[in-house]
Structures are given as structure tokens and as C-alpha cells.
Coordinates of C-alpha atoms and ligand atoms in Angstrom, one line a residue:
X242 CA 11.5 59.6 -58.3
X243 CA 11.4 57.7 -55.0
X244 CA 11.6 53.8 -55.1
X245 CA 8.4 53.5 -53.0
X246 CA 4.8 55.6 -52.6
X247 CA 4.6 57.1 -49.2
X248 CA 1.4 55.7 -47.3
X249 CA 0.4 58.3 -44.6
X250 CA -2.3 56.3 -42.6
X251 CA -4.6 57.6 -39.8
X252 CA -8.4 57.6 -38.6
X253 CA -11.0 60.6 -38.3
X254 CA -14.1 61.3 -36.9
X255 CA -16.1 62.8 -39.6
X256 CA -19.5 62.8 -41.1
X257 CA -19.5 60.6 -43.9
X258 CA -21.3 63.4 -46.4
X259 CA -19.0 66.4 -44.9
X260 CA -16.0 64.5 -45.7
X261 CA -13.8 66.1 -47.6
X262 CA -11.6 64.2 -50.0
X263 CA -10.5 63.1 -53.5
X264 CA -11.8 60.1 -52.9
X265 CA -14.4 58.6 -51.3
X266 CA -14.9 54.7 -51.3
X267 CA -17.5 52.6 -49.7
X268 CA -18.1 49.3 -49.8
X269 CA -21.5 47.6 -51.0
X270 CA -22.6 44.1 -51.2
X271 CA -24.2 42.2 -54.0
X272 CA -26.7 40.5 -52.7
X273 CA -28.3 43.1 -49.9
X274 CA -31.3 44.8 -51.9
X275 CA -31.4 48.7 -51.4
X276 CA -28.4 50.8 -49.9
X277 CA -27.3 50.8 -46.4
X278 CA -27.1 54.3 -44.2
X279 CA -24.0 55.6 -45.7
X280 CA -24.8 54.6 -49.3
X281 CA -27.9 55.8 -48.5
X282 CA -27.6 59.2 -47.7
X283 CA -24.6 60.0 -50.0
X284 CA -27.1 58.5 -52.4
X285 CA -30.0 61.4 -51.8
X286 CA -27.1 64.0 -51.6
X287 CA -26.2 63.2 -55.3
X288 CA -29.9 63.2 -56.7
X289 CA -30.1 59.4 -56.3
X290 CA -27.0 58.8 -58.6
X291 CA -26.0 55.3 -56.8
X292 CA -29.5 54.1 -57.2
X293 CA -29.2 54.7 -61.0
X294 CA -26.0 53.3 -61.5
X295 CA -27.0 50.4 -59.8
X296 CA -30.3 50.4 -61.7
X297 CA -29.2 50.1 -65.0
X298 CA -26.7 47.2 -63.6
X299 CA -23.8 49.3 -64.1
X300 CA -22.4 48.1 -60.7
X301 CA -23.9 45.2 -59.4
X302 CA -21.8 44.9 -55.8
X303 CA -20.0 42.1 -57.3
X304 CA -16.3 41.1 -55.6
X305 CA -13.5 42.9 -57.5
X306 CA -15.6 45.3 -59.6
X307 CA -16.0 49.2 -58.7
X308 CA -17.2 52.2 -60.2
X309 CA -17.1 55.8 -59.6
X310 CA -20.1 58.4 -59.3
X311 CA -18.6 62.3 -59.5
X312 CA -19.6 64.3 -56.0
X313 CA -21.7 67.5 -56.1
X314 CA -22.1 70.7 -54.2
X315 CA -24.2 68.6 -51.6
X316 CA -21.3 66.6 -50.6
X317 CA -17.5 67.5 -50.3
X318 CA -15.6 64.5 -51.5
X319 CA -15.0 64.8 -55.4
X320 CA -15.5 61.5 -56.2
X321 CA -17.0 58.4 -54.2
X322 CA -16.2 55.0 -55.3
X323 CA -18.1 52.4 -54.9
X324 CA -16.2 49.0 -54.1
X325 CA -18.1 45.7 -54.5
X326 CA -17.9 43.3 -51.8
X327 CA -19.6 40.3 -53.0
X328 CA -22.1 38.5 -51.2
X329 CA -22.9 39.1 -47.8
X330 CA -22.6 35.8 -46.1
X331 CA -19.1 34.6 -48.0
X332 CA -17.7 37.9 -46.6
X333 CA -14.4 37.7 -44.3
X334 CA -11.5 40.1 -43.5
X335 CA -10.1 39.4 -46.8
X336 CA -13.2 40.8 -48.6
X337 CA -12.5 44.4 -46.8
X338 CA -8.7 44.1 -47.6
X339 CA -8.8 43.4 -50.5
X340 CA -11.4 46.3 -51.1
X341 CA -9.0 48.7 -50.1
X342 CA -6.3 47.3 -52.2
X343 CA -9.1 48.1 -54.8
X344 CA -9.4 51.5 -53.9
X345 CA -5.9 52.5 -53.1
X346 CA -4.6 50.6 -56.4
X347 CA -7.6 52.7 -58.4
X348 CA -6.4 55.8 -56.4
X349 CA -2.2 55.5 -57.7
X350 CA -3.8 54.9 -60.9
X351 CA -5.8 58.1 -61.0
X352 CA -3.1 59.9 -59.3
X353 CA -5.2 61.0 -57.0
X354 CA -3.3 61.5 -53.7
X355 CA -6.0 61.4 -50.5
X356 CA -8.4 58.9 -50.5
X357 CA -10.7 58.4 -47.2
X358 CA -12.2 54.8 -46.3
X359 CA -15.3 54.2 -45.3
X360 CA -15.2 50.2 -46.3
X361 CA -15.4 49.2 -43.3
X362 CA -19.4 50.4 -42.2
X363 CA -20.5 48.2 -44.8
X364 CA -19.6 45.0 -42.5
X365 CA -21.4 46.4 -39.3
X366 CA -20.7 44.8 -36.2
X367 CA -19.3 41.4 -38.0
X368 CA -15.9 41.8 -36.9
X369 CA -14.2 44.3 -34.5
X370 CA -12.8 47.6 -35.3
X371 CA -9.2 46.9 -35.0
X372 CA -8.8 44.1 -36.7
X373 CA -10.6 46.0 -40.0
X374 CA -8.3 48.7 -39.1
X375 CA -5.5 46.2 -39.7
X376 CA -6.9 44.8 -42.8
X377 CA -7.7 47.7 -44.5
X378 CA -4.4 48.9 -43.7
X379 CA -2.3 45.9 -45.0
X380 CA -4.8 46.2 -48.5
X381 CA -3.5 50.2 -48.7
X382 CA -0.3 49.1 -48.9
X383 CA -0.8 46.2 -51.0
X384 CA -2.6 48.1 -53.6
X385 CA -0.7 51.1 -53.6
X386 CA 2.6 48.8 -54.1
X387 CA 4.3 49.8 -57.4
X388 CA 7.8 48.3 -58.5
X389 CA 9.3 50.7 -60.9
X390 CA 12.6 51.7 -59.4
X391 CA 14.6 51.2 -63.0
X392 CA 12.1 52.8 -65.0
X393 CA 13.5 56.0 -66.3
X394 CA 10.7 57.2 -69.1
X395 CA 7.8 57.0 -67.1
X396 CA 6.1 59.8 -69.5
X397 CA 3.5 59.6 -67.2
X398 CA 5.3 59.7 -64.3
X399 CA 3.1 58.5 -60.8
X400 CA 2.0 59.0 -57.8
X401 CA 5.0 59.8 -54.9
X402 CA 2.7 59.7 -52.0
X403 CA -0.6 58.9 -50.7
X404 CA -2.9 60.1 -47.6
X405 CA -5.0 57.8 -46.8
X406 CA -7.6 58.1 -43.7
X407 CA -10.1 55.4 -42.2
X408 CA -13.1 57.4 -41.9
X409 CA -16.1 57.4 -39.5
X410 CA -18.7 59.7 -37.2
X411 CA -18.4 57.8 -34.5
X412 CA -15.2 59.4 -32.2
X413 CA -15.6 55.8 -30.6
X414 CA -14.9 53.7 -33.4
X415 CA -12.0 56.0 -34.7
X416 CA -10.4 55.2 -31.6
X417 CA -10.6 51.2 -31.9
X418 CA -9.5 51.9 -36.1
X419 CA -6.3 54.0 -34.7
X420 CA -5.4 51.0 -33.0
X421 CA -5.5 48.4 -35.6
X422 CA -3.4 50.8 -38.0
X423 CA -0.4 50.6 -36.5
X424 CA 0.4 46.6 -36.5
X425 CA -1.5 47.0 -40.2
X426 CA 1.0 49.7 -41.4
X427 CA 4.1 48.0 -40.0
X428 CA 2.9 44.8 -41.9
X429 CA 1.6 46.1 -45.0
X430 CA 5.0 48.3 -44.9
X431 CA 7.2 45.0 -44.3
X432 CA 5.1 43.1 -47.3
X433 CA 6.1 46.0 -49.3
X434 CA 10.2 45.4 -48.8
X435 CA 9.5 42.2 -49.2
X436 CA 7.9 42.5 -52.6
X437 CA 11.1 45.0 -53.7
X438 CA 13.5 42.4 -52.7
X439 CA 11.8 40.1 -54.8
X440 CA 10.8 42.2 -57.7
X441 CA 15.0 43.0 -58.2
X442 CA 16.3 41.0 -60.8
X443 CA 19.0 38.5 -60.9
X444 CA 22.0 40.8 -61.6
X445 CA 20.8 43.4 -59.4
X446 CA 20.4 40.8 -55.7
X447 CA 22.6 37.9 -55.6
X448 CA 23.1 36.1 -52.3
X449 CA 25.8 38.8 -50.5
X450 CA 23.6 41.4 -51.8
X451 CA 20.6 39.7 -50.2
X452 CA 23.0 39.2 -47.1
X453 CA 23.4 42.8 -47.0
X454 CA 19.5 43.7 -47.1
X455 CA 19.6 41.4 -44.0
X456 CA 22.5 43.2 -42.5
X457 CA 20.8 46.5 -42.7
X458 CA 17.5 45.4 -41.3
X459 CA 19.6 44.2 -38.4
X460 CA 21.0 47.2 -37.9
X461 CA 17.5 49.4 -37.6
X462 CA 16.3 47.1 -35.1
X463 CA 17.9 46.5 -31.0
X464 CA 16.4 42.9 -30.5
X465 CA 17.4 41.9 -34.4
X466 CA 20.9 40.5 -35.0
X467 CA 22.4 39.3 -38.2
X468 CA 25.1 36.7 -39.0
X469 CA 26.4 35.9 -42.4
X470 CA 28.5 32.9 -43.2
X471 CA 30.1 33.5 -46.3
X472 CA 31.9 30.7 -48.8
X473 CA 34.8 29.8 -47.1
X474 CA 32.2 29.7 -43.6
X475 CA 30.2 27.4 -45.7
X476 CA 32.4 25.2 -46.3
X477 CA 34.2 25.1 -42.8
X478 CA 30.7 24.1 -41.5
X479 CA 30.3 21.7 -43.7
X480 CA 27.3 23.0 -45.8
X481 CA 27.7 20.6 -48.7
X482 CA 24.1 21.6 -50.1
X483 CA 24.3 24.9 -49.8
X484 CA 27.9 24.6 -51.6
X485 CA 27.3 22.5 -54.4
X486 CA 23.7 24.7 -55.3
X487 CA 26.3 27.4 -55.4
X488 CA 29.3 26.2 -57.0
X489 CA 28.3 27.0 -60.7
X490 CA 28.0 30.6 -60.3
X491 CA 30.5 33.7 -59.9
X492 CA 28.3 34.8 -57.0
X493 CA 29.3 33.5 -54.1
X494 CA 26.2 31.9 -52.3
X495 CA 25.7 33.0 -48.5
X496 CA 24.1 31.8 -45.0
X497 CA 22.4 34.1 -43.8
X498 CA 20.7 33.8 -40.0
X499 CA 18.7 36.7 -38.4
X500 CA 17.7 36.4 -34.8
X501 CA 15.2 37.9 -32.9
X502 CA 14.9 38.4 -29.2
X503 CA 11.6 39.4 -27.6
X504 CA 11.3 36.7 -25.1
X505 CA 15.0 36.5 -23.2
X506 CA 16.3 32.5 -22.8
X507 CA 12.9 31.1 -24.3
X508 CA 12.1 28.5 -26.9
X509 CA 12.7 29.7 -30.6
X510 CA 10.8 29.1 -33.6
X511 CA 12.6 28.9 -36.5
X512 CA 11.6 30.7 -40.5
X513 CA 13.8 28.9 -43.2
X514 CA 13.4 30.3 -46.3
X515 CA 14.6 29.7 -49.6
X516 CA 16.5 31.9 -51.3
X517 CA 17.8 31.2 -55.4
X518 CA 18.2 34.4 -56.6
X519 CA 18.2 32.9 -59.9
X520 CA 17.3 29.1 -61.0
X521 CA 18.8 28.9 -64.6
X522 CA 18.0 24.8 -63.7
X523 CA 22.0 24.5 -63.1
X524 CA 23.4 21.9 -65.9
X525 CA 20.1 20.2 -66.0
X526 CA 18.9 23.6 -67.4
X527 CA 15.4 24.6 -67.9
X528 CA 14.2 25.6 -71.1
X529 CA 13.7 29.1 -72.1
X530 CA 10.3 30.1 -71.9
X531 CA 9.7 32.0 -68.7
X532 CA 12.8 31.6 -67.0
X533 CA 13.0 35.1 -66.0
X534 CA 10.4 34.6 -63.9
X535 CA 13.2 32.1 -61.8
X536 CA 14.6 35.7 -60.2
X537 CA 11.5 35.3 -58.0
X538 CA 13.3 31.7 -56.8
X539 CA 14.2 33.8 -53.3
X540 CA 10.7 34.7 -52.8
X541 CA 11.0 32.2 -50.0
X542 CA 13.9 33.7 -48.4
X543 CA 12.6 37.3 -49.0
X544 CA 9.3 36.6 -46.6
X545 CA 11.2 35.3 -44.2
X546 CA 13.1 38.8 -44.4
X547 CA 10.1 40.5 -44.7
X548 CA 8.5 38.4 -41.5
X549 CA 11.6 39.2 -39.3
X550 CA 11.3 43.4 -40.2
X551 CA 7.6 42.8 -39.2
X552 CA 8.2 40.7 -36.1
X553 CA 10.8 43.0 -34.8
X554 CA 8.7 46.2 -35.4
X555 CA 5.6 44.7 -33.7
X556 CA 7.9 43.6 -31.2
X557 CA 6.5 40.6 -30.5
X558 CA 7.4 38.5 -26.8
X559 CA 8.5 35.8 -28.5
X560 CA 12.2 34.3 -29.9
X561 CA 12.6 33.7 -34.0
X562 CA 15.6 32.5 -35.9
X563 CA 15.4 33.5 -39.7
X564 CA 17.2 31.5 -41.4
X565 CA 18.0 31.8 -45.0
X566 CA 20.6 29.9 -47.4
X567 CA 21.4 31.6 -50.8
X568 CA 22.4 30.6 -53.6
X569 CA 22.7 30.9 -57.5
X570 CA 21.9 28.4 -59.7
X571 CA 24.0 28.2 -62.5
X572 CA 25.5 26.3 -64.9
X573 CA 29.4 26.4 -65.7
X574 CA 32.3 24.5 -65.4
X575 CA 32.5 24.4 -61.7
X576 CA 28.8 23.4 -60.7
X577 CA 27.4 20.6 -59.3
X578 CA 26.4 17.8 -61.5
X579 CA 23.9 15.1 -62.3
X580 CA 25.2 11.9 -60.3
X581 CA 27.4 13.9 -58.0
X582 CA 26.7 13.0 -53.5
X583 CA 26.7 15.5 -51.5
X584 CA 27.6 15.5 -47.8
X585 CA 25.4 17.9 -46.3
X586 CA 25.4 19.8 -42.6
X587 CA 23.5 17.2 -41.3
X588 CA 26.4 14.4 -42.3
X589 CA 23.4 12.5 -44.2
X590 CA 24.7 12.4 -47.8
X591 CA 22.7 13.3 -50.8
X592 CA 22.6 11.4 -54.5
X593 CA 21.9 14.5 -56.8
X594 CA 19.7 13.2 -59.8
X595 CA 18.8 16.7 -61.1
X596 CA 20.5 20.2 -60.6
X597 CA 17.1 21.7 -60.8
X598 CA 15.9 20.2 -57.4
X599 CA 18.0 22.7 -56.2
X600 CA 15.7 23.7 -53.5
X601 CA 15.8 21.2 -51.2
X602 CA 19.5 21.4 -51.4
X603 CA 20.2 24.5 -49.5
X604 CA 16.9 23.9 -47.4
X605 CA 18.3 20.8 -45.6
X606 CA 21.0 22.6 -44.5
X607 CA 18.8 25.3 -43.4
X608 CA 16.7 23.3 -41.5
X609 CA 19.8 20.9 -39.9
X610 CA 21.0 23.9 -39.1
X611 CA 17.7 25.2 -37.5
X612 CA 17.2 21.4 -35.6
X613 CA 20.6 22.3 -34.2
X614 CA 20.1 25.7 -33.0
X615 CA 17.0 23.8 -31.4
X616 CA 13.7 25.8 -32.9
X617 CA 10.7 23.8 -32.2
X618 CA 8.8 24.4 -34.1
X619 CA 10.3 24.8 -37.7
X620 CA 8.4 26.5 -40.3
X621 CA 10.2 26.7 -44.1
X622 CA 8.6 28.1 -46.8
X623 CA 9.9 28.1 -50.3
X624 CA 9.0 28.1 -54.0
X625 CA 9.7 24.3 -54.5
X626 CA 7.7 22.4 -57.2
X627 CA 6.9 22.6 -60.3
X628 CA 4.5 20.1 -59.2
X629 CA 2.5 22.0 -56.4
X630 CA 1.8 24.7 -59.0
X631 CA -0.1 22.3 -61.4
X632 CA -1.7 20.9 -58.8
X633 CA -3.0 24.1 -56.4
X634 CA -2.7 26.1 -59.2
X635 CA -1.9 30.4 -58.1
X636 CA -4.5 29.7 -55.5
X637 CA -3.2 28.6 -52.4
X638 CA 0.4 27.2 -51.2
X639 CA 0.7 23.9 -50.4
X640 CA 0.9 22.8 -46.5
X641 CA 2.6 19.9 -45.5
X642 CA 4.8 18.9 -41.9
X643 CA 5.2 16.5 -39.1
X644 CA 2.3 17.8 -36.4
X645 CA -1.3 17.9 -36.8
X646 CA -1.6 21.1 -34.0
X647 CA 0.7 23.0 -35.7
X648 CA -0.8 22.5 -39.1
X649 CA -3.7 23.7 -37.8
X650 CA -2.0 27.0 -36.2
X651 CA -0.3 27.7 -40.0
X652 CA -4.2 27.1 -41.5
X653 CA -6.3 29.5 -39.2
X654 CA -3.3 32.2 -39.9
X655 CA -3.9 31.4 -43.2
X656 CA -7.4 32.0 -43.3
X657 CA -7.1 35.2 -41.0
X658 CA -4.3 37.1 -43.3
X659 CA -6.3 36.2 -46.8
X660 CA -2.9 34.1 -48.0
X661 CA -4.5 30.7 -48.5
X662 CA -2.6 27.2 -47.8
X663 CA -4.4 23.9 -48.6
X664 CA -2.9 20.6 -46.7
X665 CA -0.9 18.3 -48.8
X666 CA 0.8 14.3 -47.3
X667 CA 4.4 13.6 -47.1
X668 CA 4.4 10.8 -45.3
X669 CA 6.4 7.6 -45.8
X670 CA 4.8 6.6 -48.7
X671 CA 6.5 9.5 -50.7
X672 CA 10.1 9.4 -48.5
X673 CA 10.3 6.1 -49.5
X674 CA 11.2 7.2 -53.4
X675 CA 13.4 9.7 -52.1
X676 CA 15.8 6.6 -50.5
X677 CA 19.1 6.3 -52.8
X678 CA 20.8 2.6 -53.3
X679 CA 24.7 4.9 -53.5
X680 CA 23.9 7.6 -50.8
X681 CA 21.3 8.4 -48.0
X682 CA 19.2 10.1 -49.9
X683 CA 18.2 11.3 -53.9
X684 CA 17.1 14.7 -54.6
X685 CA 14.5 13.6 -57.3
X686 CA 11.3 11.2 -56.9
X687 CA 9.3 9.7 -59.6
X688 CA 7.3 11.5 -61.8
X689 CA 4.3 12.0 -59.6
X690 CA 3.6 13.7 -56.4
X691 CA 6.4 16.2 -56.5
X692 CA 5.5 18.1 -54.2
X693 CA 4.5 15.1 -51.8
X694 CA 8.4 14.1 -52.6
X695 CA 10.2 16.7 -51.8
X696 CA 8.4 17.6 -48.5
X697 CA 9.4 13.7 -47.6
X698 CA 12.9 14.5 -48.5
X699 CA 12.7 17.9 -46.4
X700 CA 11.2 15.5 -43.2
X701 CA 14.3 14.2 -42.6
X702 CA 16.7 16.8 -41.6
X703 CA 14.4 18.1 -38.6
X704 CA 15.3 15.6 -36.5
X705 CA 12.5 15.2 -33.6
X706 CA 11.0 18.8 -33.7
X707 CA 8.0 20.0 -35.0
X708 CA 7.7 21.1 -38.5
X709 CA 5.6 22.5 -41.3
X710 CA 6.6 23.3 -44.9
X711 CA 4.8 25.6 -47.2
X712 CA 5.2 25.4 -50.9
X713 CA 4.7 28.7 -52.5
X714 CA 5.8 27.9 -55.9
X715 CA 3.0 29.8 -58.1
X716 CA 1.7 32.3 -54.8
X717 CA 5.3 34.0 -55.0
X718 CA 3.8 35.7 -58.4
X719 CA 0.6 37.8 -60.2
X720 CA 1.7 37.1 -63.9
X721 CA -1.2 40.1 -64.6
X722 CA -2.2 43.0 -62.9
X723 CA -5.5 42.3 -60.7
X724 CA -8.2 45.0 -59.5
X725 CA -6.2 45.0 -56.9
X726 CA -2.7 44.9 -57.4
X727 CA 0.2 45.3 -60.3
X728 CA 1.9 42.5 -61.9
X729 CA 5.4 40.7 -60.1
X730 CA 6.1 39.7 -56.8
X731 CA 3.5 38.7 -54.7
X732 CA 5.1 39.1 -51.1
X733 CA 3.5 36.0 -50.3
X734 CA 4.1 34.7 -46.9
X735 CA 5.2 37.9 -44.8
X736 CA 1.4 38.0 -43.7
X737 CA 0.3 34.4 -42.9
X738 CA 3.9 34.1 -41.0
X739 CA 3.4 37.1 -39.3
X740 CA -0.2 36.4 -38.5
X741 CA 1.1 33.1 -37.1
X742 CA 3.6 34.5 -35.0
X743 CA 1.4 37.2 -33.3
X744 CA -1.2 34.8 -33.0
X745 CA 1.3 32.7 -30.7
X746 CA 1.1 34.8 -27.7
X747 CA -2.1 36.3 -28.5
X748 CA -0.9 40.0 -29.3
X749 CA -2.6 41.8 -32.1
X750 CA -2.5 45.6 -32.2
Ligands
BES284 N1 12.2 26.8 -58.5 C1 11.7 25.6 -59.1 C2 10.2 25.4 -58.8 C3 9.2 26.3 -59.4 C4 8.6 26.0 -60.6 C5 8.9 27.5 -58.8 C6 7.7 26.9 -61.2 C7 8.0 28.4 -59.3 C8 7.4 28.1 -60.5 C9 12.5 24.4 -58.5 O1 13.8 24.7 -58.2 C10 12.5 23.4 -59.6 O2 13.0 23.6 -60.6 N2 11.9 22.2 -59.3 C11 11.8 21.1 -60.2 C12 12.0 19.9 -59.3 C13 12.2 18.7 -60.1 C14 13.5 18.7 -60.9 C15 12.2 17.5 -59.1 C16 10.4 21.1 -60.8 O3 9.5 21.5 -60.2 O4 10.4 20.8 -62.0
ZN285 ZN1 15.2 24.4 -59.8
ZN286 ZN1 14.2 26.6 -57.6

């Protein structure tokens, strides 16, 4: 069985009633009264069988719920579902991507294997072609995504591949919807690796295998170059964080850059991600209960990854560094300990009050290391706290940094790729508790505003360029399947990164 389902993706000029298909699915809001001309006139072909349905309140349009009515001779698709959209004027991009998530996730599991949208009528003139074209491509490959590569009794088995077209009778607007596929596909596919990546467990990715991914991706792309720095690199460089995070386990941690060049001698912006390919907690070890989800620690480090394959595919006229340390944390007779100072890259020296807050060790040499290489600005993203979870809940990441513009940049990508942020201080009030009276700096706060804390402690290994940090500790996972996904990694962060990025020098596909 192949790791992956195959997405085909195109767009068609066909009438909507002539289409011929497994699967239909259109889209229909909850609070419009009566059906609009598609719904409409699939409705009179099947002896008024959507009215019914939604007549006796068996489908009420309502956001995440769908149901199926069975075609007849008067139509050639076999089955059309219906996908509820909510209401009307709450609608966004998000609404249609997420619909076809809906439908391709209820498509994998039905096994059925070609599946034609027509989601995208039900929004009208709201928002152009290509960019639903995009959206509704990203949600095929979202809701498609299964993660079963170690499964060997599937009695069942699934789905190897899926054909999915964009519908429409308008030759016109299947022009504009073949545009928008093609950046959709390439970042639906990239959110896809991503989620793999993550989805391995701890004994199957460690940080050189995770160095390796990075090495292949380099190699599939011209303007995409990898370097690896490996321990004894490390510790030539002086990466004390990176080091000490690393010390306790048999696998070796790694540095791992990735550059892309789209835009010759020009400005960079640099991705730092964090990558733990396992927290255990390290001697200040966490308790048992869900700890296995702590393979999903690199989720960080993974979209960066992911955004880079993306970026480089899109090929985007503009410079990125991806920069990700890695690193086990374990605990054993060589790890780092409660009380130990650590020199870092960026000479500042660090009190270590916790092995856990193992994060923002191998981030501040990611970002020094970033502030030398001179990105402006620096974006990190990384499943941090504990403490941004309880308060954001599995909602939205938190958003913190040093500039108001860019903030702003990181929230409108946010709002255009559907993965939410929500802007969270870390000002002086919080760096202030991250001061130590033996060293520079200690790598635990108080008990309150963790989050706030250890953004603070990030601030200061920036030095004077622009930065923003996004704390995805609770996005990085669905701990249940939705309607429109499975359970595991998330692959949050390849889309509002990339969105950002393209958005830079306004190219969209
Ligand atoms: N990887 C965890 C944060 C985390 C918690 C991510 C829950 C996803 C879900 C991080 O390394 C950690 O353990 N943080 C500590 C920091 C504390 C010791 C200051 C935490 O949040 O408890
Ligand atoms: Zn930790
Ligand atoms: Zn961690």
C-alpha cells in the first residue's frame, strides 16, 4: 500500500446535471431560504429529493454537517452530497476549504475514488475564482490526508488514489479555477509531507533523520540548498543550547539550515522552527499521561520544512533561510540538568531552572544564528507552552514579536489560509522574570503568563531585527477525527507561512 493517496486535480467545463461522477458535492447555506440554481435544478431532476431532505430537517445547511441524496436516471453523478456552509454572511475562504476537506475526507471514507466540486457556485461572485480554486484545493488534500504507513492489517484496506475535478458550465470560470490549482496543489501537497513528518514517531525521526528529510528536499529543488551541522559542528560553533537539549539522548541532535534563492543578493527572511522529536521533559520529566503525544514536539521544525518545499515549488522572488535546530529530549546520565548555565551561540549565558523548557533552548540559537546570517524579519514558530494551550485553547496559535507591521502581515495570512493566530504581549514586563541573579538569563518564569515568558526570553537573541513568534503548542494536533480530517498531526503553519510569504511580493497563482 502506498504511504500517501494520490490527489489528481483539474477543472472542467460541464453542465452541473450531465456531470458524470461518483460524487457530486455542492455546497448550501443555512440561512438562505429555498435552493440556489444548481441545488435547484439537481433538485427537480431527483423528484424534489433535496427539498425533502431539507424539509424534514435532515440537513439544515449547518457548518460541518453533510448528507447524501442517491442520483437517478435524470442525472449522471451517483451520488450528490450536500455540504453545509453555514450562514451566509460569516462565510470566508475557510468555509469553502474546509467544505472540501468535508467532501474529499467523506469520499476516502467511502472509497469512492472521483469526486467533482461544485462548492464553489454556492459563494457567487464573493471572492474570485482562483483563489477558491486554491482553497478548495489545499481542503482536497487536507481531507484526503491519511497517516497509516505502519499499519499492516488494514482488513479494510483504503483508498490509493483520488480524482478529483472543480466543476463548472462556464468554460470562463474553468479557466480562472485551473489557475488557482496549481499554487493550491503544491501547498496542499507540501501540508501533506509536513503532516507525515510529524505523524512519524519518535524512534522512527530523530534529528539526522529529520536532517536527512531536509537533505532530500534540497536535492529535488535548484534554488534550495541544505546544510547540516552535526554534534561535533555544534559544538565547534558554540551552540551550547542546542547541545545541552541534546546531551541526554543517544541521538545526536542536528542544525539543520535550508536556504532558498528566488531573489539573487536580496534581503532574507528567516523560518526557525522548532524541532524536539521527542520531549520526555529531560530529568525534570513529565508525567506519563499523554506523553506520546511529545513526538509531535518538531511540529515546529516540520512546517518550516514543509514552508520551504512550498516556497521553492511556487518559486517565489524572494530569499528564505529555514532554519531548524533538533534535538531529543531525554533523560540519562549525560543530559543537561536543573541548575546547570549554558553558554549559548549568542555568548549570552543561560541559568537552566527546568529541562522541560527545552524549547527556547535550541530556539535562541536558532534565532542568534538567524540575527547573524542577517534575516529581517525573523519568524519562529514552535510548540512552546504548556501555558498558551490553556489559555487559546486548540483554537488559534498565539502571536507575539517586536513590530506592530509585521504582526499585522502574520494576522491577515492568518486569516486568509483559515490557520488562526490571536496576538499575545511579551514585553518587558514578562523579560523582566526571565533575568537570572548567576547568569544572563533563566529558562523558567513564574508561574503565570508562560507563554508571555518565554516569548520575552526569545526577544532577546534577535538582536535589532524584526521578529514575530508563533506559539503552536495545541494547533500542532486534532486529538479526534473532525468532519473534516483524521486524528494526528495538524501541519499547522505550512499554510499561514506560506500565505505570508507569497503575500510579500504579491504573487498568488
Ligand atoms: N513541548 C512542551 C510544550 C507543550 C505542551 C506542547 C503541551 C504541546 C502541548 C514544552 O517543551 C514544555 O514542556 N514546556 C513547559 C515549559 C515550562 C517548564 C516553563 C510547559 O509548558 O509546561
Ligand atoms: Zn518541554
Ligand atoms: Zn517541548
Amino acid at each position: 500500500m502506498k504511504q500517501i493517496i494520490d490527489v489528481e486535480l483539474r477543472a472542467r467545463k460541464v453542465d452541473f446535471s450531465k456531470c458524470k461522477t461518483d460524487l457530486l458535492a455542492v455546497g448550501q447555506f443555512s440561512d438562505v431560504k429555498g435552493l440556489d440554481k444548481i441545488n435547484g435544478e439537481l433538485n427537480r431532476k431527483l423528484d424534489g429529493a433535496i427539498e425533502r431532505l431539507i424539509k424534514l430537517g435532515d440537513f439544515k445547511g449547518k457548518d460541518g454537517t453533510s448528507a447524501i441524496v442517491y442520483g437517478n436516471s435524470q442525472i449522471r453523478a451517483e451520488r450528490v452530497l450536500l455540504v453545509g456552509l453555514g450562514e451566509k454572511k460569516k462565510a470566508t475562504l475557510d468555509t469553502l476549504r474546509k467544505a472540501a476537506a468535508n467532501a474529499a475526507n467523506k469520499a476516502v471514507e467511502m472509497k469512492i475514488g472521483t469526486v467533482s466540486l461544485a462548492l464553489h457556485s454556492a459563494f457567487g461572485a464573493r471572492f474570485d475564482l482562483t483563489s477558491m480554486a486554491r482553497v478548495m484545493a489545499e481542503g482536497t488534500y487536507f481531507g484526503s490526508y491519511r497517516y497509516d504507513e505502519f499499519v499492516t492489517e488494514n482488513e479494510n484496506g483504503r483508498l490509493d488514489s483520488l480524482d478529483v475535478e472543480l466543476i463548472d458550465s462556464d468554460s470562463a470560470k474553468t479557466k480562472k479555477l485551473n489557475k488557482g490549482l496549481w499554487s493550491g496543489a503544491i501547498i496542499g501537497k507540501a501540508q501533506s509531507y509536513a503532516r507525515t513528518l510529524a505523524n512519524r514517531p519518535g524512534n522512527v525521526i530523530n534529528p539526522a533523520k529529520l536532517a536527512a528529510a531536509a537533505k532530500d528536499l534540497a536535492r529535488d529543488s535548484k534554488r534550495l540548498s541544505c546544510m547540516v551541522l552535526d554534534e561535533r559542528q555544534l559544538a565547534a560553533k558554540g551552540m551550547g543550547g542546542v547541545l545541552a537539549v541534546g546531551s541526554g539522548s543517544q541521538n545526536k541532535p542536528r542544525f539543520i539550515v535550508l536556504k532558498y534563492n528566488g531573489a539573487g543578493k536580496g534581503d532574507a527572511v528567516g523560518l526557525v522552527g522548532k524541532a524536539i522529536t521527542f520531549d520526555s521533559g529531560g530529568i525534570s520529566i513529565k508525567r506519563a499521561a499523554k506523553m506520546d503525544e511529545m513526538k509531535l514536539d518538531k511540529s515546529g521544525g516540520i512546517a518550516v520544512l514543509g514552508t520551504m518545499k512550498a516556497v521553492a515549488e511556487l518559486k517565489l522572488p524572494i530569499n528564505v533561510y529555514g532554519i531548524i535546530p533538533a534535538a531529543e529530549n531525554m533523560p540519562s546520565g549525560a543530559s543537561y540538568r536543573p541548575g546547570d548555565i549554558i553558554t549559548t551561540f549568542s555568548g549570552k549565558t543561560v541559568e537552566v531552572l527546568d529541562t522541560d523548557a527545552e524549547g527556547r533552548m535550541i530556539l535562541c540559537d536558532g534565532l542568534a544564528y538567524a540575527a547573524k546570517q542577517k534575516c529581517n524579519p525573523i519568524i519562529d514558530i514552535a510548540t512552546l507552552t504548556g501555558a498558551c494551550l490553556v489559555a487559546l485553547g486548540r483554537c488559534m496559535a498565539g502571536l507575539m514579536g517586536n513590530d506592530e507591521n509585521l504582526k499585522r502581515q502574520l494576522q491577515s495570512a492568518a486569516k486568509e489560509s483559515g490557520e488562526k493566530v490571536w496576538p499575545m504581549p511579551s514585553g518587558d514586563e514578562y523579560g523582566k522574570e526571565m533575568k537570572s541573579k548567576i547568569a544572563d538569563l533563566k529558562n523558567l518564569g513564574s508561574k503565570w503568563g508562560g507563554a508571555c515568558t518565554a516569548a520575552a526570553f526569545l526577544k532577546q537573541f534577535v538582536g535589532d531585527a524584526k521578529w514575530a513568534h508563533l506559539d503552536i503548542a495545541g494547533m500542532d494536533i486534532f486529538e479526534k477525527p473532525t468532519e473534516f480530517t483524521v486524528e494526528g498531526s495538524s501541519g499547522f503553519g505550512v499554510r499561514l507561512l506560506t500565505t505570508y510569504l507569497m503575500n510579500l511580493k504579491g504573487k498568488k497563482g
